PDB file of C-alpha atoms in Angstrom:
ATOM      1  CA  UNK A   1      70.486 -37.636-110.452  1.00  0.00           C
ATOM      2  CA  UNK A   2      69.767 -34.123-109.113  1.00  0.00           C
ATOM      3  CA  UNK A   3      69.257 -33.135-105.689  1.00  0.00           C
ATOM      4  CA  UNK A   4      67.049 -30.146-104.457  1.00  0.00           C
ATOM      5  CA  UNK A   5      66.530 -28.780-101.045  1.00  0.00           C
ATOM      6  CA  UNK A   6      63.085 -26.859 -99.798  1.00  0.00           C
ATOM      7  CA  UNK A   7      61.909 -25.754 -96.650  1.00  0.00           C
ATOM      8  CA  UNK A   8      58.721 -28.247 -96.682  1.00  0.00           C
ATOM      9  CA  UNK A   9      57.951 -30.717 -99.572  1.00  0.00           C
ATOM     10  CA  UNK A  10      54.066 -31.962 -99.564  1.00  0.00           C
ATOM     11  CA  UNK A  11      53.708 -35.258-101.243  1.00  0.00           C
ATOM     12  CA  UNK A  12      50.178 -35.145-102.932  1.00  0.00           C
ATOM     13  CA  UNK A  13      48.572 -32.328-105.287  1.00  0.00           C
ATOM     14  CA  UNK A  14      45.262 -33.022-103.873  1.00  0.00           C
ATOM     15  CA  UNK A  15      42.769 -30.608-102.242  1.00  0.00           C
ATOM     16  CA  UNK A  16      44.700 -30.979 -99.126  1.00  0.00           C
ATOM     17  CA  UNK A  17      48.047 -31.179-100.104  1.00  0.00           C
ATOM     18  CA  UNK A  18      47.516 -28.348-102.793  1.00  0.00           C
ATOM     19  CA  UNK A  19      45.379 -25.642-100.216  1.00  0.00           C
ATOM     20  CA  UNK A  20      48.660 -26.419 -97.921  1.00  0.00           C
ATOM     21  CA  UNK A  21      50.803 -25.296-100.463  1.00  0.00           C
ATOM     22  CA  UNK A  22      48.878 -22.317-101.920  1.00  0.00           C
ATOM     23  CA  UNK A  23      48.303 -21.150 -97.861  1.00  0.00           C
ATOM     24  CA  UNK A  24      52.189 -21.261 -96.731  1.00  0.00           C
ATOM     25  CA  UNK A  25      52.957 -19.507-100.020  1.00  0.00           C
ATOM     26  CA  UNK A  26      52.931 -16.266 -99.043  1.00  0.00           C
ATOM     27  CA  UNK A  27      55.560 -17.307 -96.432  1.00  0.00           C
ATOM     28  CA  UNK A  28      59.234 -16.769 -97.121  1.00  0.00           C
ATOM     29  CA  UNK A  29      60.026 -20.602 -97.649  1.00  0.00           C
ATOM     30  CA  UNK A  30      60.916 -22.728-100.563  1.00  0.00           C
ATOM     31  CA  UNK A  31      57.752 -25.380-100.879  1.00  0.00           C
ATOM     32  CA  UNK A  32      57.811 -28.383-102.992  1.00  0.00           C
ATOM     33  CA  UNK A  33      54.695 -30.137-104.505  1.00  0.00           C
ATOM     34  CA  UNK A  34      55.319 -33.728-105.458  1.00  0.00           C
ATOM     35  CA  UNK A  35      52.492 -35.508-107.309  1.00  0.00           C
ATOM     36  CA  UNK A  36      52.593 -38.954-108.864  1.00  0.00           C
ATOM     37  CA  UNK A  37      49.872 -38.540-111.680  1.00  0.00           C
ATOM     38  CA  UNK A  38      50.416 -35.691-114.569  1.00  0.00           C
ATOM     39  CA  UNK A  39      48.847 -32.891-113.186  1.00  0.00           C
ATOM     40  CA  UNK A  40      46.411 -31.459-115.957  1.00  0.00           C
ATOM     41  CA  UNK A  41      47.519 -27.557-117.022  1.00  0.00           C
ATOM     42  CA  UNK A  42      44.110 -24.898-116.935  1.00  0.00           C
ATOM     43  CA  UNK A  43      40.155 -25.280-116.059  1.00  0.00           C
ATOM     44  CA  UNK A  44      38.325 -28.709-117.012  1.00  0.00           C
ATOM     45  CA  UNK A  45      35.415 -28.448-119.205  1.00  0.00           C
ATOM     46  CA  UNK A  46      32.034 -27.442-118.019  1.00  0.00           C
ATOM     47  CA  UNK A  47      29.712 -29.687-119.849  1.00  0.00           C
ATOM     48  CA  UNK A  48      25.991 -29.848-120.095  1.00  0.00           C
ATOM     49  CA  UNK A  49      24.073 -32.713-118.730  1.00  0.00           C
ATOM     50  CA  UNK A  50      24.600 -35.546-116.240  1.00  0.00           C
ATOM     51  CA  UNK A  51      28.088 -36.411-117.569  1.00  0.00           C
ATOM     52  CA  UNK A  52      29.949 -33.162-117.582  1.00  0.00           C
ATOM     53  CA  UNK A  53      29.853 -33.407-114.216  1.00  0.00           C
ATOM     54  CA  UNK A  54      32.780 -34.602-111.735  1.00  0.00           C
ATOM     55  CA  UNK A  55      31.064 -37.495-109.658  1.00  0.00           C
ATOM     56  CA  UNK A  56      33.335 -36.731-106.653  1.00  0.00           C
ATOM     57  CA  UNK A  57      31.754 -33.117-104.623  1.00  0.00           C
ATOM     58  CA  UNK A  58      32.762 -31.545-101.646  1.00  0.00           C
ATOM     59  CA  UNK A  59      30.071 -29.594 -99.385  1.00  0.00           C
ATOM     60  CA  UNK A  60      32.320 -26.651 -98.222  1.00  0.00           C
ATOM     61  CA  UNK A  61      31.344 -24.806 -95.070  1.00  0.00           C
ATOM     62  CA  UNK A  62      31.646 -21.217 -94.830  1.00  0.00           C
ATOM     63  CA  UNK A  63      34.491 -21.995 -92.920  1.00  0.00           C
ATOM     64  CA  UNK A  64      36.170 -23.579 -95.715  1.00  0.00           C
ATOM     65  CA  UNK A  65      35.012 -21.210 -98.254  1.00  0.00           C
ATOM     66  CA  UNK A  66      36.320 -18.141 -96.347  1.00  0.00           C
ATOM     67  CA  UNK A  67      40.074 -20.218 -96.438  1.00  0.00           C
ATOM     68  CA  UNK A  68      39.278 -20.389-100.358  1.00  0.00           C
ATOM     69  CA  UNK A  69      38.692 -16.766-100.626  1.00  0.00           C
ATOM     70  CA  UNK A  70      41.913 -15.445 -98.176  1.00  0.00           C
ATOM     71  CA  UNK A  71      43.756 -18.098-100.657  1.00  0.00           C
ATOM     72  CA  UNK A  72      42.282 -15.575-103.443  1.00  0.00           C
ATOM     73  CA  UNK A  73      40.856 -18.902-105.787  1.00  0.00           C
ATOM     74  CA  UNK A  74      37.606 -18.729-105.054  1.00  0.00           C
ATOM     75  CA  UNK A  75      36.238 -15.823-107.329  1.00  0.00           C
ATOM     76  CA  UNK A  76      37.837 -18.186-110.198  1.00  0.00           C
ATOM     77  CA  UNK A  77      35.950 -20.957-108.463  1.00  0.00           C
ATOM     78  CA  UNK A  78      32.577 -19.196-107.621  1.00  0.00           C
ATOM     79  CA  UNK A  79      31.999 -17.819-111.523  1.00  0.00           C
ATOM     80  CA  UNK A  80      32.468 -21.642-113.215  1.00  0.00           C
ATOM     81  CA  UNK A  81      30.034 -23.715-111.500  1.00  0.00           C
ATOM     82  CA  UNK A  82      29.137 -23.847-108.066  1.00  0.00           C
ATOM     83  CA  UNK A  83      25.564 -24.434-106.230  1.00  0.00           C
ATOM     84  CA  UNK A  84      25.045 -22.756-102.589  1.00  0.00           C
ATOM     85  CA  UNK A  85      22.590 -24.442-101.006  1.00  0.00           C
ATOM     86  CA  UNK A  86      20.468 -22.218 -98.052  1.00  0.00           C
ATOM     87  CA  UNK A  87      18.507 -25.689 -96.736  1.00  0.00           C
ATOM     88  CA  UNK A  88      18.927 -29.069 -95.534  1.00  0.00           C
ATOM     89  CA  UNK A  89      16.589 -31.435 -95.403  1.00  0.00           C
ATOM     90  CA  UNK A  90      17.086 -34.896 -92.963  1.00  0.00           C
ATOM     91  CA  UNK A  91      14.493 -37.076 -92.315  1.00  0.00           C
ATOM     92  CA  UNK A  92      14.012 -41.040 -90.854  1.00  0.00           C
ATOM     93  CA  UNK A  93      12.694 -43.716 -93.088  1.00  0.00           C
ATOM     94  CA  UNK A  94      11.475 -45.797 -90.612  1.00  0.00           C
ATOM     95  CA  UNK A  95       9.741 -43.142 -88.797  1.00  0.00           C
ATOM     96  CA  UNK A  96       8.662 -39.676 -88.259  1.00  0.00           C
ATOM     97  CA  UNK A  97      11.692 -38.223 -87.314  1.00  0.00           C
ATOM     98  CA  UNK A  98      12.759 -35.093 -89.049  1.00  0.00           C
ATOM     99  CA  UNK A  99      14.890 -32.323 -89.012  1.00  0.00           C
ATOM    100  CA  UNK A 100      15.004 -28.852 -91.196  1.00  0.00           C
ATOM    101  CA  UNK A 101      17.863 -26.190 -91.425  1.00  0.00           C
ATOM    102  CA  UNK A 102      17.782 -22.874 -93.120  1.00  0.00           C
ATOM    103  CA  UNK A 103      20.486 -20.088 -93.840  1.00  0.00           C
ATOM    104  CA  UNK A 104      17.614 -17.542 -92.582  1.00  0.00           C
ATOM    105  CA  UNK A 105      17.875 -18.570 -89.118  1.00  0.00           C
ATOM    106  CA  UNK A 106      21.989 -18.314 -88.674  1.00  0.00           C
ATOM    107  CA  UNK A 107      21.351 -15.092 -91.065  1.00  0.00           C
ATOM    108  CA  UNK A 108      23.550 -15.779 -93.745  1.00  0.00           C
ATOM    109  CA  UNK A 109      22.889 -15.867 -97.290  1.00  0.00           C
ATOM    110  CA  UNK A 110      23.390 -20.224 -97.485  1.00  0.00           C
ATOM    111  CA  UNK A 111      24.724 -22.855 -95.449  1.00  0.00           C
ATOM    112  CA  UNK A 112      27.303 -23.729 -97.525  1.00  0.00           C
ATOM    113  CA  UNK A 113      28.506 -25.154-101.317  1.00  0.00           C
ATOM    114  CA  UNK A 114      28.301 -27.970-103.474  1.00  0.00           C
ATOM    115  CA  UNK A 115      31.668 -28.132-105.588  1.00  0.00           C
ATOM    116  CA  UNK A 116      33.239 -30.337-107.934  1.00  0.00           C
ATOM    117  CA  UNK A 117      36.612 -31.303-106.602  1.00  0.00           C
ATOM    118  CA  UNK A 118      38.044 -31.001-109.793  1.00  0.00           C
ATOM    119  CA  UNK A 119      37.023 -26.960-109.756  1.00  0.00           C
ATOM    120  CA  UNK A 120      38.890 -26.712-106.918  1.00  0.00           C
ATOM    121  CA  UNK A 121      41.980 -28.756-107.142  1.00  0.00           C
ATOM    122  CA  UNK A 122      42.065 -26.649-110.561  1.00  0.00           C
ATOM    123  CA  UNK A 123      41.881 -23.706-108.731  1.00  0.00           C
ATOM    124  CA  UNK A 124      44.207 -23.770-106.212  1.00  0.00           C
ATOM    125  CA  UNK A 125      46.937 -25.479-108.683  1.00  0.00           C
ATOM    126  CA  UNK A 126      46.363 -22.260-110.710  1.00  0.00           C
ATOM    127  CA  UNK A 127      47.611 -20.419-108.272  1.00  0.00           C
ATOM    128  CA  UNK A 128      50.500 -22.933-107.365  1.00  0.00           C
ATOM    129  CA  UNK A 129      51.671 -22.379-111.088  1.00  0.00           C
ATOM    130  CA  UNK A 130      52.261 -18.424-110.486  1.00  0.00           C
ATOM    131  CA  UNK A 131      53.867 -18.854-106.924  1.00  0.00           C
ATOM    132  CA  UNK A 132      57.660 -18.286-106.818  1.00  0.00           C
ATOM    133  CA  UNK A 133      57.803 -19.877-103.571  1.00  0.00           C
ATOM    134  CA  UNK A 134      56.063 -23.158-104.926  1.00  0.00           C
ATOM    135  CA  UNK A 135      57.999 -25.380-107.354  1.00  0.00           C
ATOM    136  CA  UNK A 136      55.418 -28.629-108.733  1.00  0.00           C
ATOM    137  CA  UNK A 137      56.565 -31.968-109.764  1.00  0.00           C
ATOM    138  CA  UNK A 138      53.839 -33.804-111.388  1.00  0.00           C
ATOM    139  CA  UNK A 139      54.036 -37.554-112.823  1.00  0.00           C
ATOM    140  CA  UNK A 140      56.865 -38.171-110.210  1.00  0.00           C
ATOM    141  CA  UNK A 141      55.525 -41.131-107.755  1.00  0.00           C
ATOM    142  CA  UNK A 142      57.903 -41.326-104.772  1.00  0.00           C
ATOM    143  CA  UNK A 143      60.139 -44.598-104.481  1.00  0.00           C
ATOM    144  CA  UNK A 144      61.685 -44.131-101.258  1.00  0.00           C
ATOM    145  CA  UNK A 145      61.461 -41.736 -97.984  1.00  0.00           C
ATOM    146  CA  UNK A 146      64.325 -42.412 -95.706  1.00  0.00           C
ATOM    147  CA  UNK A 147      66.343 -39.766 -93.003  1.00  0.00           C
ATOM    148  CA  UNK A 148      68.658 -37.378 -93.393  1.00  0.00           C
ATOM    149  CA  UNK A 149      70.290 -35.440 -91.115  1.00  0.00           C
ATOM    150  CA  UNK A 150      67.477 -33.417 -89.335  1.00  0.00           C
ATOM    151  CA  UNK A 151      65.080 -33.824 -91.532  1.00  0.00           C
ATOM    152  CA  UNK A 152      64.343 -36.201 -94.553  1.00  0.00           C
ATOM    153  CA  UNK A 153      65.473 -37.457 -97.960  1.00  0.00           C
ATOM    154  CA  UNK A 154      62.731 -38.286-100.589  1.00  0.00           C
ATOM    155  CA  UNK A 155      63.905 -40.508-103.733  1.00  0.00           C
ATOM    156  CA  UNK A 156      61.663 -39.825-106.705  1.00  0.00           C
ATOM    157  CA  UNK A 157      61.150 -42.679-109.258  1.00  0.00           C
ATOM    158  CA  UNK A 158      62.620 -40.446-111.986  1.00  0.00           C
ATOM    159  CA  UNK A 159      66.058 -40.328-109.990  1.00  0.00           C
ATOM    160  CA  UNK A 160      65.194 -36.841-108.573  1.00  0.00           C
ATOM    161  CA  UNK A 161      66.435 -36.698-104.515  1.00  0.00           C
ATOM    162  CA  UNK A 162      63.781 -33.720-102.303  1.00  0.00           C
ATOM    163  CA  UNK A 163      65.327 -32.965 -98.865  1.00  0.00           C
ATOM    164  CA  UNK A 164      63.257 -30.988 -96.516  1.00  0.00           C
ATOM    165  CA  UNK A 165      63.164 -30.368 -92.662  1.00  0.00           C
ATOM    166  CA  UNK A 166      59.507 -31.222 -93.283  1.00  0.00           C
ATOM    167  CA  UNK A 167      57.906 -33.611 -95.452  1.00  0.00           C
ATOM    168  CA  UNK A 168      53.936 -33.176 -95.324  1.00  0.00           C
ATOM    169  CA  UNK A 169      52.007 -36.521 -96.107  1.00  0.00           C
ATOM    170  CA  UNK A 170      49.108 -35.501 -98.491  1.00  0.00           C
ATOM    171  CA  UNK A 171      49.101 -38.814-100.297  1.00  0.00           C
ATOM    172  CA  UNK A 172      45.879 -40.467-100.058  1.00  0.00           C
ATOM    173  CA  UNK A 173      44.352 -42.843 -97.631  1.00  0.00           C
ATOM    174  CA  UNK A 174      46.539 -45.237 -98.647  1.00  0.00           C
ATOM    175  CA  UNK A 175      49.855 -43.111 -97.626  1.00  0.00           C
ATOM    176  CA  UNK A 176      53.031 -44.655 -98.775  1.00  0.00           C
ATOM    177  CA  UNK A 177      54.303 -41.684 -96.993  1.00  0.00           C
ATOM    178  CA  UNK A 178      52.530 -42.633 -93.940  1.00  0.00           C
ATOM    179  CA  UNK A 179      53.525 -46.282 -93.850  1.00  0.00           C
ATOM    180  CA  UNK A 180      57.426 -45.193 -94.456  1.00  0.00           C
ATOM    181  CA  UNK A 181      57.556 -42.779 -91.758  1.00  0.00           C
ATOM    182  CA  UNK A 182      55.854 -45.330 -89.329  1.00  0.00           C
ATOM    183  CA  UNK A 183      52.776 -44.275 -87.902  1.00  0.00           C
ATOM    184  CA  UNK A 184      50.702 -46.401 -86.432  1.00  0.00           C
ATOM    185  CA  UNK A 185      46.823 -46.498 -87.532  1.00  0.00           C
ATOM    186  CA  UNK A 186      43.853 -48.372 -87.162  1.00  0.00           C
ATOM    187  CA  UNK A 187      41.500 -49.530 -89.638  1.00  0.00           C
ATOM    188  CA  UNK A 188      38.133 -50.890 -90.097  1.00  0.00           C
ATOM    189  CA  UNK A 189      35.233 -51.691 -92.536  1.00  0.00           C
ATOM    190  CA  UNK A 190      32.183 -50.634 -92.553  1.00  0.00           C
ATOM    191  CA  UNK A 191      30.789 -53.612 -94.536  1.00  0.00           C
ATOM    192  CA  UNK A 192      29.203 -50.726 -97.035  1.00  0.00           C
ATOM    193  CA  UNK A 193      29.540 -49.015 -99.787  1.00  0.00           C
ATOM    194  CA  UNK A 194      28.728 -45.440-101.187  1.00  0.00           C
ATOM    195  CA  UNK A 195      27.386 -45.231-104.811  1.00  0.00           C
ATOM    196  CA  UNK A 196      27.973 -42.024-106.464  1.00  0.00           C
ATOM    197  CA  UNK A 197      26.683 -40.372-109.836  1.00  0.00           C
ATOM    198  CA  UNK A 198      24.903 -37.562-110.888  1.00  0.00           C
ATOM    199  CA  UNK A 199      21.382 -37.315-111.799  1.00  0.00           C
ATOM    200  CA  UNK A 200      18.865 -34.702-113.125  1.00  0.00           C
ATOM    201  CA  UNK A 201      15.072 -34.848-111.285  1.00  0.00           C
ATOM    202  CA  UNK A 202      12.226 -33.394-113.135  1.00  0.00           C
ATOM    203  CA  UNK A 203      11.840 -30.694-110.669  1.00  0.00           C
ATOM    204  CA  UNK A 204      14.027 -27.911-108.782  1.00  0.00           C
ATOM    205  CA  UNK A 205      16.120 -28.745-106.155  1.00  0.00           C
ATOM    206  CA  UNK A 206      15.673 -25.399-104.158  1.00  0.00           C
ATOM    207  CA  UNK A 207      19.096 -25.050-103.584  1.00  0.00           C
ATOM    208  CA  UNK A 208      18.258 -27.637-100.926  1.00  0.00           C
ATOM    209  CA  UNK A 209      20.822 -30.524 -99.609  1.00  0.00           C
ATOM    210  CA  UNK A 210      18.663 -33.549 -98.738  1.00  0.00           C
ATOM    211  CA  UNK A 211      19.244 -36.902 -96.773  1.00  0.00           C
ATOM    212  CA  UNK A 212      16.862 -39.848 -95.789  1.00  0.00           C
ATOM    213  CA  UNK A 213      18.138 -42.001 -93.586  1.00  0.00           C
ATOM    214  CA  UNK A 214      17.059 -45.888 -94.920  1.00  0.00           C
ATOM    215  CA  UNK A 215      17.644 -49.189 -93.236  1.00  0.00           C
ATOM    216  CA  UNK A 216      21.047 -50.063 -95.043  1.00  0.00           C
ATOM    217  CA  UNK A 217      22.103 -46.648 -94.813  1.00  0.00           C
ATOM    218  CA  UNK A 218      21.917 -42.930 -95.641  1.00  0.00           C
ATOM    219  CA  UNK A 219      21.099 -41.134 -99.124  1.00  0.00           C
ATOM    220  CA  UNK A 220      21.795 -37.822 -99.799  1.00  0.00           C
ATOM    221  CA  UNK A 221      21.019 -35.891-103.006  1.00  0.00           C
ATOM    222  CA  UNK A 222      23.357 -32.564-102.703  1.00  0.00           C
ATOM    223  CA  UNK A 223      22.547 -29.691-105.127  1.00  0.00           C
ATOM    224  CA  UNK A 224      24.237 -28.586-107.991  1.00  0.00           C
ATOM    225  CA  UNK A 225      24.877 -25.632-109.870  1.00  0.00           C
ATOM    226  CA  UNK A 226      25.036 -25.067-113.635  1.00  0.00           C
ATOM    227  CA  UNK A 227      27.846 -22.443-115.735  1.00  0.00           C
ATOM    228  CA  UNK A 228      25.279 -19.423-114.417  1.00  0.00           C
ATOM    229  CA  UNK A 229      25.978 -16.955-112.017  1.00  0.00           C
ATOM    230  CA  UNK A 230      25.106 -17.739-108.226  1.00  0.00           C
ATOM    231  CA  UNK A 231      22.023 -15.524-107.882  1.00  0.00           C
ATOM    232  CA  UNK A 232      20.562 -17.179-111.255  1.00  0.00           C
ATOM    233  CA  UNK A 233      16.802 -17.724-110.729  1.00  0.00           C
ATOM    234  CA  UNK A 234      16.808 -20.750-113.110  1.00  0.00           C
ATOM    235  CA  UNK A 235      15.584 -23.907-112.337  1.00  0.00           C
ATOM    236  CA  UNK A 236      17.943 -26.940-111.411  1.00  0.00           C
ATOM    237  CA  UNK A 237      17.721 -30.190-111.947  1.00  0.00           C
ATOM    238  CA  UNK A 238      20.906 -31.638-111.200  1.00  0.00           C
ATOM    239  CA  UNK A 239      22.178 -33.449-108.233  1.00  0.00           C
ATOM    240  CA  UNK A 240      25.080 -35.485-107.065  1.00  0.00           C
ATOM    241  CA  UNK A 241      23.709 -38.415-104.593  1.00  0.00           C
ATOM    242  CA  UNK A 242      25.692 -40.735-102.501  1.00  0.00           C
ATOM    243  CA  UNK A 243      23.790 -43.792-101.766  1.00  0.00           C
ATOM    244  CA  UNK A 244      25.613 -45.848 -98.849  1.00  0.00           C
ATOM    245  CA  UNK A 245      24.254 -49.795 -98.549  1.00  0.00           C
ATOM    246  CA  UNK A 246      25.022 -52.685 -97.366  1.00  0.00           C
ATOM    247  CA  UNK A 247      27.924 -54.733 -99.579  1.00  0.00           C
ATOM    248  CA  UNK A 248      25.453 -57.090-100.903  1.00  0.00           C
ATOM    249  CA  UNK A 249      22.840 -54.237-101.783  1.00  0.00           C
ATOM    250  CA  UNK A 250      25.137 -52.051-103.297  1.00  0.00           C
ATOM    251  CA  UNK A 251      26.492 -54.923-105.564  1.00  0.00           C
ATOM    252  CA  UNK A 252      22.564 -55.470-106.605  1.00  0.00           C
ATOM    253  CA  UNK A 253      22.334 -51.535-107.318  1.00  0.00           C
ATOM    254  CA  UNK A 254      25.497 -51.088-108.894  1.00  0.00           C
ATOM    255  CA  UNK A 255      24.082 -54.166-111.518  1.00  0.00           C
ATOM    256  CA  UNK A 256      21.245 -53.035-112.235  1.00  0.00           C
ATOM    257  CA  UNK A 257      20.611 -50.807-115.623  1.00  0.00           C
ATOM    258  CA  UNK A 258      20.202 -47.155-115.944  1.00  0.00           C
ATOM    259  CA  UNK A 259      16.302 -47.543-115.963  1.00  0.00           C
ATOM    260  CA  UNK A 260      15.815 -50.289-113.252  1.00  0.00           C
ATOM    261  CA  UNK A 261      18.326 -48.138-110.678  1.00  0.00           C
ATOM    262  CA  UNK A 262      16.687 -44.814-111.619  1.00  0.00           C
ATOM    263  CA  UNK A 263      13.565 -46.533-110.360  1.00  0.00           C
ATOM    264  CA  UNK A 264      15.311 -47.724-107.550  1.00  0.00           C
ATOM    265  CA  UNK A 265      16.972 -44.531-106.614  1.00  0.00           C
ATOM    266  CA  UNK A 266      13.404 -42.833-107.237  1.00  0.00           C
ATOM    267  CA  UNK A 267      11.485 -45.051-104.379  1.00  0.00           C
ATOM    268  CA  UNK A 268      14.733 -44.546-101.931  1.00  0.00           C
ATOM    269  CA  UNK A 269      13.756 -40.984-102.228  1.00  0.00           C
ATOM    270  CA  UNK A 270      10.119 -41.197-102.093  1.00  0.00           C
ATOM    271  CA  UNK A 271      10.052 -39.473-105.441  1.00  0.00           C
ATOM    272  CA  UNK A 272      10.847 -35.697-103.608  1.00  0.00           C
ATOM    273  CA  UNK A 273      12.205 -34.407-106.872  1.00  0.00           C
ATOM    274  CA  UNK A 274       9.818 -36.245-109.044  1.00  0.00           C
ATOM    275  CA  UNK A 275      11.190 -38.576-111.369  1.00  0.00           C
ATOM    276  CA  UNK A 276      14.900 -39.335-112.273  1.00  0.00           C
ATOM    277  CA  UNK A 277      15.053 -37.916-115.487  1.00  0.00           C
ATOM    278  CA  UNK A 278      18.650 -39.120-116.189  1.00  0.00           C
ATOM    279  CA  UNK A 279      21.560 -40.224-114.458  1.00  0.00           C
ATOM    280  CA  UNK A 280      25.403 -40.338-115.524  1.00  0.00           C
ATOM    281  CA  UNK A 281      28.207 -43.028-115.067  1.00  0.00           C
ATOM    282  CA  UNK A 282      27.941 -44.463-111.496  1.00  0.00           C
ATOM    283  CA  UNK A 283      30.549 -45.505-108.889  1.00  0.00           C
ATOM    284  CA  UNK A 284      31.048 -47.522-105.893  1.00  0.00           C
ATOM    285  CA  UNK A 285      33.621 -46.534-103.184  1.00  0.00           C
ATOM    286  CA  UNK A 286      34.233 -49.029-100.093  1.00  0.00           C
ATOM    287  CA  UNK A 287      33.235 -47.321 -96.793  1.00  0.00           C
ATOM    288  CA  UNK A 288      36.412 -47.931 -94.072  1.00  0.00           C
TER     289      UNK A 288
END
């Protein structure tokens, strides 16, 4: 068994975990990165149509954009595939209650960006690769945490022993890290669930994040871009919508086929797009 010592080790190569790592690495301190899936080496594949798209998006703010750009990954990000979006549409479907944002009155140029989390985990493990001060271990699940000293001792299932002063739990909702170290937390359920896929309307989307608020719960359609630049004038199509429902409607979604729930999804939305022209693989995540 070998036995390493850093300054901080961050369990978890996700967006959190990995925009910790790539922002204390221009400090002078020896970081570790410990993830237990193979982490995948380069930029995924920007496919055409409804499934070359990651189902899982993140709506920066400018906020979170600006840390992407003083992190110095999101130029690499910005000319794949990303979709600002300058409007937001929210609106009651039970009622006449509505409410409109645009980027002209804040004057900026949008309101934020639609990205595939896999663009940006790729990103910022990019730059993790080329960092001296940053030293991943991928396909390396963590078997125990226990203390050491000051600080802690992490034993990796490969035989590998981390110890660090500070050990940065990045590992999910479900943190092994977490429940080791002994924090208390609370938990609930929501008695939903949030379907997820991609879909391409007949029409535009503007550049325009929309959300009706139904009976059984939200649905948003959140714009997409395609492998253009971001001050393309083409027309886009595609969207990535989360529908949350009750358990027992989401189960009768989540059966139906592509047609029948594209029909479905169509009515939810009171048809703003037009039609659903097609939709990719969908998925159902438990709302707690």
């Amino acid at each position: 068994m070998s036995e390493q010592t850093f300054d901080v080790v961050i369990v978890g190569a996700g967006l959190a975990g990995a925009a910790l790592a790539a922002s204390l690495a221009e400090l002078p301190l020896r970081i570790a990165v410990v993830e237990a899936q193979p982490l995948r080496s380069g930029w995924p594949p920007l496919d055409a149509g409804v499934a070359g798209y990651d189902p899982r998006v993140s709506a920066l703010t400018a906020a979170s954009q600006q840390l992407l750009q003083e992190l110095g990954v999101w130029g690499e990000i910005a000319k794949r595939r990303v979709s600002p979006y300058r409007d937001m549409h929210v609106w009651d479907a039970e009622g006449t209650g509505s409410i409109h944002f645009s980027a002209d009155e804040v004057n900026r140029p949008c309101l934020g960006y639609i990205v595939e989390n896999r663009l940006i985990n790729a990103a910022l493990l990019e730059k993790l690769r080329f960092s001296k001060q940053v030293t991943l271990i991928d396909g390396a699940p963590v078997a125990q945490l226990r203390r050491c000293g000051e600080g802690r001792e992490l034993l990796l299932q490969n035989g590998e022993r981390l110890r660090a002063p500070l050990v940065v739990a990045a590992d999910g909702a479900n943190s092994r890290i977490r429940e080791w170290a002994g924090f208390a937390t609370r938990e609930w359920d929501y008695g939903q669930q949030a379907i997820v896929t991609t879909v391409q309307m007949a029409r535009d989307h503007q550049r325009t994040a929309w959300q009706r608020f139904l009976p059984e719960g939200p649905l948003a359609f959140l714009p997409l871009g395609d492998a253009k630049e971001l001050d393309s004038s083409d027309e886009h199509g595609y969207c990535s919508i989360v529908w949350s429902a009750d358990d027992h409607r989401a189960s009768e979604l989540m059966a139906l086929d592509d047609d029948a729930f594209a029909r479905e999804l169509g009515r939810a939305f009171e048809h703003c797009l037009g039609e659903v022209v097609s939709l990719g693989r969908r998925f159902s995540f438990p709302l707690r």
